[in-house]
Short mmCIF file of C-alpha atoms in Angstrom, two decimals:
data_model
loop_
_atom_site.label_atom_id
_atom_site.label_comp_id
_atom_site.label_asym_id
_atom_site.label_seq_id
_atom_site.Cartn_x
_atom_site.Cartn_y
_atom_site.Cartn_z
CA UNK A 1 -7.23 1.58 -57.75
CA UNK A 2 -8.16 4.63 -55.46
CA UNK A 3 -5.57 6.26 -53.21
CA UNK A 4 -6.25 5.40 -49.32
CA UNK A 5 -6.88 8.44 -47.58
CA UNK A 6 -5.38 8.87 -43.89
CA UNK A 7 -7.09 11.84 -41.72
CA UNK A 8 -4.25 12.99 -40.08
CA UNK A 9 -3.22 13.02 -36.56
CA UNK A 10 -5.32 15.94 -34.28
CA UNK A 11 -3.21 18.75 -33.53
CA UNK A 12 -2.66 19.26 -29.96
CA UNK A 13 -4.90 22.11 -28.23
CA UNK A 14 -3.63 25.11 -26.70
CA UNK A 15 -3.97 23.04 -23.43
CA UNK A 16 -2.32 20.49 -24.10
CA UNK A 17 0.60 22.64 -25.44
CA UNK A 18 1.02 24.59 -22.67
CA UNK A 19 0.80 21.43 -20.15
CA UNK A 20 3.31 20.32 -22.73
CA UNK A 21 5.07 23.48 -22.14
CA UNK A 22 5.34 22.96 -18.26
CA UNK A 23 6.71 19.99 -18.29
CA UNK A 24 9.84 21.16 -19.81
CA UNK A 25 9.92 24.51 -18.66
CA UNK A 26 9.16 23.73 -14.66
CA UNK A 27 12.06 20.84 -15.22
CA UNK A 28 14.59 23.42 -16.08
CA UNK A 29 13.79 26.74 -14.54
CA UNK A 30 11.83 25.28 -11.35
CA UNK A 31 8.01 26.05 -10.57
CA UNK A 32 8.55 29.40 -8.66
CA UNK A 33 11.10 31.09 -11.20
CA UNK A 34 8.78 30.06 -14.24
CA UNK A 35 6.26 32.45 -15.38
CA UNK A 36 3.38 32.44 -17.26
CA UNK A 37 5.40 34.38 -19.92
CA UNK A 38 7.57 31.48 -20.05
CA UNK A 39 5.22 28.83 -20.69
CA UNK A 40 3.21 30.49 -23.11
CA UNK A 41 6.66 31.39 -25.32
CA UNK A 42 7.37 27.76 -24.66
CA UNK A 43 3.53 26.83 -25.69
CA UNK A 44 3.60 29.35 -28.55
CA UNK A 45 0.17 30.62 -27.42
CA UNK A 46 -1.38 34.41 -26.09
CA UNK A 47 -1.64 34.79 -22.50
CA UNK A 48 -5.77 35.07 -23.20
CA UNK A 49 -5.23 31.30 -24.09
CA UNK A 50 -3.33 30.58 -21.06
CA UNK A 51 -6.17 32.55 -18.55
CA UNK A 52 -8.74 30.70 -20.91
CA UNK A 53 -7.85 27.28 -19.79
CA UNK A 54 -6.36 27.84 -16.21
CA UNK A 55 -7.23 30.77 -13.97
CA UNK A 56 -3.93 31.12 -12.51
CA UNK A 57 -0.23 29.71 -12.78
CA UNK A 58 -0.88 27.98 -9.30
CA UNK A 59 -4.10 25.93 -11.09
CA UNK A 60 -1.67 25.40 -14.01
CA UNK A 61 1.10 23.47 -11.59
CA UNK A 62 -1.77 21.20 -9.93
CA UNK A 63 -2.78 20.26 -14.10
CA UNK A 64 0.87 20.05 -14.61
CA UNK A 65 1.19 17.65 -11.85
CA UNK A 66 -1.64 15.53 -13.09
CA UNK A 67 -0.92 15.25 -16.57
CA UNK A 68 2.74 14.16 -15.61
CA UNK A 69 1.32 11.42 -13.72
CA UNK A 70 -0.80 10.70 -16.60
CA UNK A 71 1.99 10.81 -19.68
CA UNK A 72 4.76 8.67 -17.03
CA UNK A 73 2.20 6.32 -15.93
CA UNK A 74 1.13 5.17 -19.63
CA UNK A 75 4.99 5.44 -20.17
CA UNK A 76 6.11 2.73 -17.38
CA UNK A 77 2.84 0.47 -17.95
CA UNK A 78 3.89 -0.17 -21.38
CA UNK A 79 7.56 -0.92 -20.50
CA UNK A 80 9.42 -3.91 -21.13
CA UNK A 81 10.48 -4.50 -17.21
CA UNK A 82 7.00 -6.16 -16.51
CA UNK A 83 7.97 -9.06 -18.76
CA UNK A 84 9.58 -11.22 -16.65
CA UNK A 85 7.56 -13.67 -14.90
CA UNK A 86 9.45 -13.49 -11.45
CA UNK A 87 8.43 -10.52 -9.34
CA UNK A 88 11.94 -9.73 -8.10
CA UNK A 89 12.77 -10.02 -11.88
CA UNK A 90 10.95 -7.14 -12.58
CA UNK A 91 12.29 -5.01 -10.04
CA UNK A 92 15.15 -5.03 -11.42
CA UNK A 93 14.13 -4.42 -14.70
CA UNK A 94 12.56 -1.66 -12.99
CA UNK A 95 15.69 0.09 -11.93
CA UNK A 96 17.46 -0.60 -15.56
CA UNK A 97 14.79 0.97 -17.06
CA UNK A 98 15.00 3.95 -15.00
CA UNK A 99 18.90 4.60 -15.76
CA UNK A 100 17.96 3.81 -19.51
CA UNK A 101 15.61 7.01 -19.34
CA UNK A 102 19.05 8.87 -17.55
CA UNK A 103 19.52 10.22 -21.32
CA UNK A 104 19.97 14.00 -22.44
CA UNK A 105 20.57 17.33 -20.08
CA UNK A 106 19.21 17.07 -16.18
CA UNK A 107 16.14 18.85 -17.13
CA UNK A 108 15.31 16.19 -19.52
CA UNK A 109 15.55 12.98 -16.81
CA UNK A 110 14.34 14.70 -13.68
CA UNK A 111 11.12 14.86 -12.01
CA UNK A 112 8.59 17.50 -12.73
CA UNK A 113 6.38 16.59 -9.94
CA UNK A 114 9.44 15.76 -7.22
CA UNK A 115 10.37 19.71 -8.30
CA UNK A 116 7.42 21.27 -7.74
CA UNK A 117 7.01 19.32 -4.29
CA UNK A 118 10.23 20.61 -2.99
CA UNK A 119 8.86 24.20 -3.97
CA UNK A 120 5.55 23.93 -3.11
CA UNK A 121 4.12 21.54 -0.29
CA UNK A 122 4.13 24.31 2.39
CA UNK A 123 3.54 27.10 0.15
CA UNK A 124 1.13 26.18 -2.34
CA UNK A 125 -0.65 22.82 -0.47
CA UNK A 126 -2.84 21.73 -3.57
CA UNK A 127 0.64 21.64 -5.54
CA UNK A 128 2.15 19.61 -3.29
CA UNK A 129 -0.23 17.22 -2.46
CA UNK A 130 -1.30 16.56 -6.61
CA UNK A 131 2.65 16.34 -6.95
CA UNK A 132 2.97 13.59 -4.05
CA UNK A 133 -0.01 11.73 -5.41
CA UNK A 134 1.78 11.21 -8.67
CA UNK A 135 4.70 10.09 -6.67
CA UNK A 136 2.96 7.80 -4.45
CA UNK A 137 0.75 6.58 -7.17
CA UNK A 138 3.72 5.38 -9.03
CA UNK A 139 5.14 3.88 -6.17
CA UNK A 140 2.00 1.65 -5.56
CA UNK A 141 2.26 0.23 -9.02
CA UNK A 142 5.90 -0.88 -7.86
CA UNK A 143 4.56 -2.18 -4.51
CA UNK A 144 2.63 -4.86 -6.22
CA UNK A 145 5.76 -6.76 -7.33
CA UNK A 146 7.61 -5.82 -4.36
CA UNK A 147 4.80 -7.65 -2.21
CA UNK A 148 4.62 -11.08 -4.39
CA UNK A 149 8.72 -10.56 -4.22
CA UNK A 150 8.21 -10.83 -0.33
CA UNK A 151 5.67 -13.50 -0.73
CA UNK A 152 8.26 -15.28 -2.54
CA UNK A 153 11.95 -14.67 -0.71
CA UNK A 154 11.13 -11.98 2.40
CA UNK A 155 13.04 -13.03 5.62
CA UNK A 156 11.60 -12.34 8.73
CA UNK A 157 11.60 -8.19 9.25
CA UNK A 158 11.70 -7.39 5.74
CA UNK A 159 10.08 -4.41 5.50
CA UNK A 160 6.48 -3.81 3.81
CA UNK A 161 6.31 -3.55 -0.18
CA UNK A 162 4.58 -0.11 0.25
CA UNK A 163 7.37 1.02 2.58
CA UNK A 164 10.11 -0.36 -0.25
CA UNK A 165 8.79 1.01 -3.30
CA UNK A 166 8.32 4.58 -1.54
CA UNK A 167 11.94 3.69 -0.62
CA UNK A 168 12.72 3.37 -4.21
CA UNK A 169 11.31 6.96 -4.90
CA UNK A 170 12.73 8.70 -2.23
CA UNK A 171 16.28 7.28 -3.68
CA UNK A 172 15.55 8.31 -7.01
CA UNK A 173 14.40 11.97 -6.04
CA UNK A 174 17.17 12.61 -3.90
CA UNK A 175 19.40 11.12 -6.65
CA UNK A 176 17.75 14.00 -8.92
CA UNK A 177 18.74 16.46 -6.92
CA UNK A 178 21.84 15.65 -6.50
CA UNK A 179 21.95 15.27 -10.47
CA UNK A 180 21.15 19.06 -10.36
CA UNK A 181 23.99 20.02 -8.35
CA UNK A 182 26.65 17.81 -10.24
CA UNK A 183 25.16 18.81 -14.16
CA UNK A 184 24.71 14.90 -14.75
CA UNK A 185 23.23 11.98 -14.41
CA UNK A 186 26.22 9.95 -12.77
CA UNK A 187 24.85 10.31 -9.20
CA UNK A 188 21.59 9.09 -10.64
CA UNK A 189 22.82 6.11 -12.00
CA UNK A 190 25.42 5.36 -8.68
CA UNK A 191 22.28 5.33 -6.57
CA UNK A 192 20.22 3.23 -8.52
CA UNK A 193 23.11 1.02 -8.69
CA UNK A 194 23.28 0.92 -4.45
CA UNK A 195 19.13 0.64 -4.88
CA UNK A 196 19.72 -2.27 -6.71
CA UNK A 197 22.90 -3.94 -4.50
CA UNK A 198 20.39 -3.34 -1.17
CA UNK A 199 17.87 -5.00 -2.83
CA UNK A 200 19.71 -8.07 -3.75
CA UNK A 201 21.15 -8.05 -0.43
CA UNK A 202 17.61 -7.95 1.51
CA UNK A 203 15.80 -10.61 -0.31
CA UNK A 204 19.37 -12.73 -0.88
CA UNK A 205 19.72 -12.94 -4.76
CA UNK A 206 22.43 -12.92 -6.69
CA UNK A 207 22.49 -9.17 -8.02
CA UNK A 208 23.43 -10.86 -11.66
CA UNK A 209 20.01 -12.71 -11.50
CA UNK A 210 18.58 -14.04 -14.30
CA UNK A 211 15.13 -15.43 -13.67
#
């Protein structure tokens, strides 16, 4: 009987490594103290690589935004929290999910694209506004279960699903940077925890739920 051959998996291309790169280095040192020194140490690639692929650092941090939108967003589609069959069900699953990611140092669980915002939506606009998009865009994928959760239990003034699940990022990037100021992910977790209390409070569900 022959031996099955396997082609083996594509290594990644200087790109992709130094995209890879960002993503770690930008978490830890921020956008405006990393350089493109740093990123191509980090990449293990020449600088002629780096200018090959992006003209500048500042076209790097708009690519860096966008493939951190794309790695997350394949990263919470195929997570377990959109099991449940009730909408407010997944919410919550939701939030667990986002303390189970609360693992390793701060660089490792904070947000590449809510860093570079805070650094760059004045400065550097196109930055900023590929950063917010990744923000926003994740938010809409939550707004879809917070609207059906409305359909289902809102009380009159409840506010809109858009407005909640930007609500839900804006708690979780100020819980970040917090997180950055106290070395750990305990203020992370508190505020998700308060998230989470609010939200049982506003649509009147036991926060123990089990649907």
């Amino acid at each position: 009987m022959e031996n099955e051959t396997t082609t083996p998996p594509a290594k990644p291309s200087a790109r992709t490594k130094i995209l890879e790169a960002a993503l770690s280095v930008i978490r830890t040192k921020g956008y405006s103290a990393t350089t493109v020194d740093d990123l191509c140490a980090a990449a293990g690639v020449t600088k002629g690589a780096f200018f090959h692929h992006f003209k500048s650092k500042d076209e790097l941090g708009v690519a860096a935004a966008n493939f951190w939108a794309e790695m997350t967003g394949a990263l919470f589609a195929g997570a377990a929290y959109h099991q449940p069959s009730d909408p407010f069900a997944r919410i919550l699953a939701y939030l667990d999910f986002r303390i189970a990611l609360l693992g390793g140092d701060v660089p490792e669980f904070t947000c590449l694209v809510g860093t570079m915002l805070q650094e760059t939506y004045d400065a550097i606009p196109a930055i900023g506004a590929a950063s917010y998009a990744s923000i926003e865009g994740h938010a809409d994928t939550l707004a879809k279960d917070f609207e059906a959760a409305i359909a289902l239990y809102g009380s009159p003034g409840c506010p809109g699903a858009k407005s909640l699940a930007l609500y839900s990022q804006a708690v979780l990037q100020g819980a970040f940077i917090l997180a950055k100021g106290q070395g750990d992910a305990a203020i992370v977790r508190d505020s998700v925890s308060h998230l989470r209390r609010y939200l049982c409070l506003l649509f009147n569900k036991p926060e123990e739920i089990q649907l």
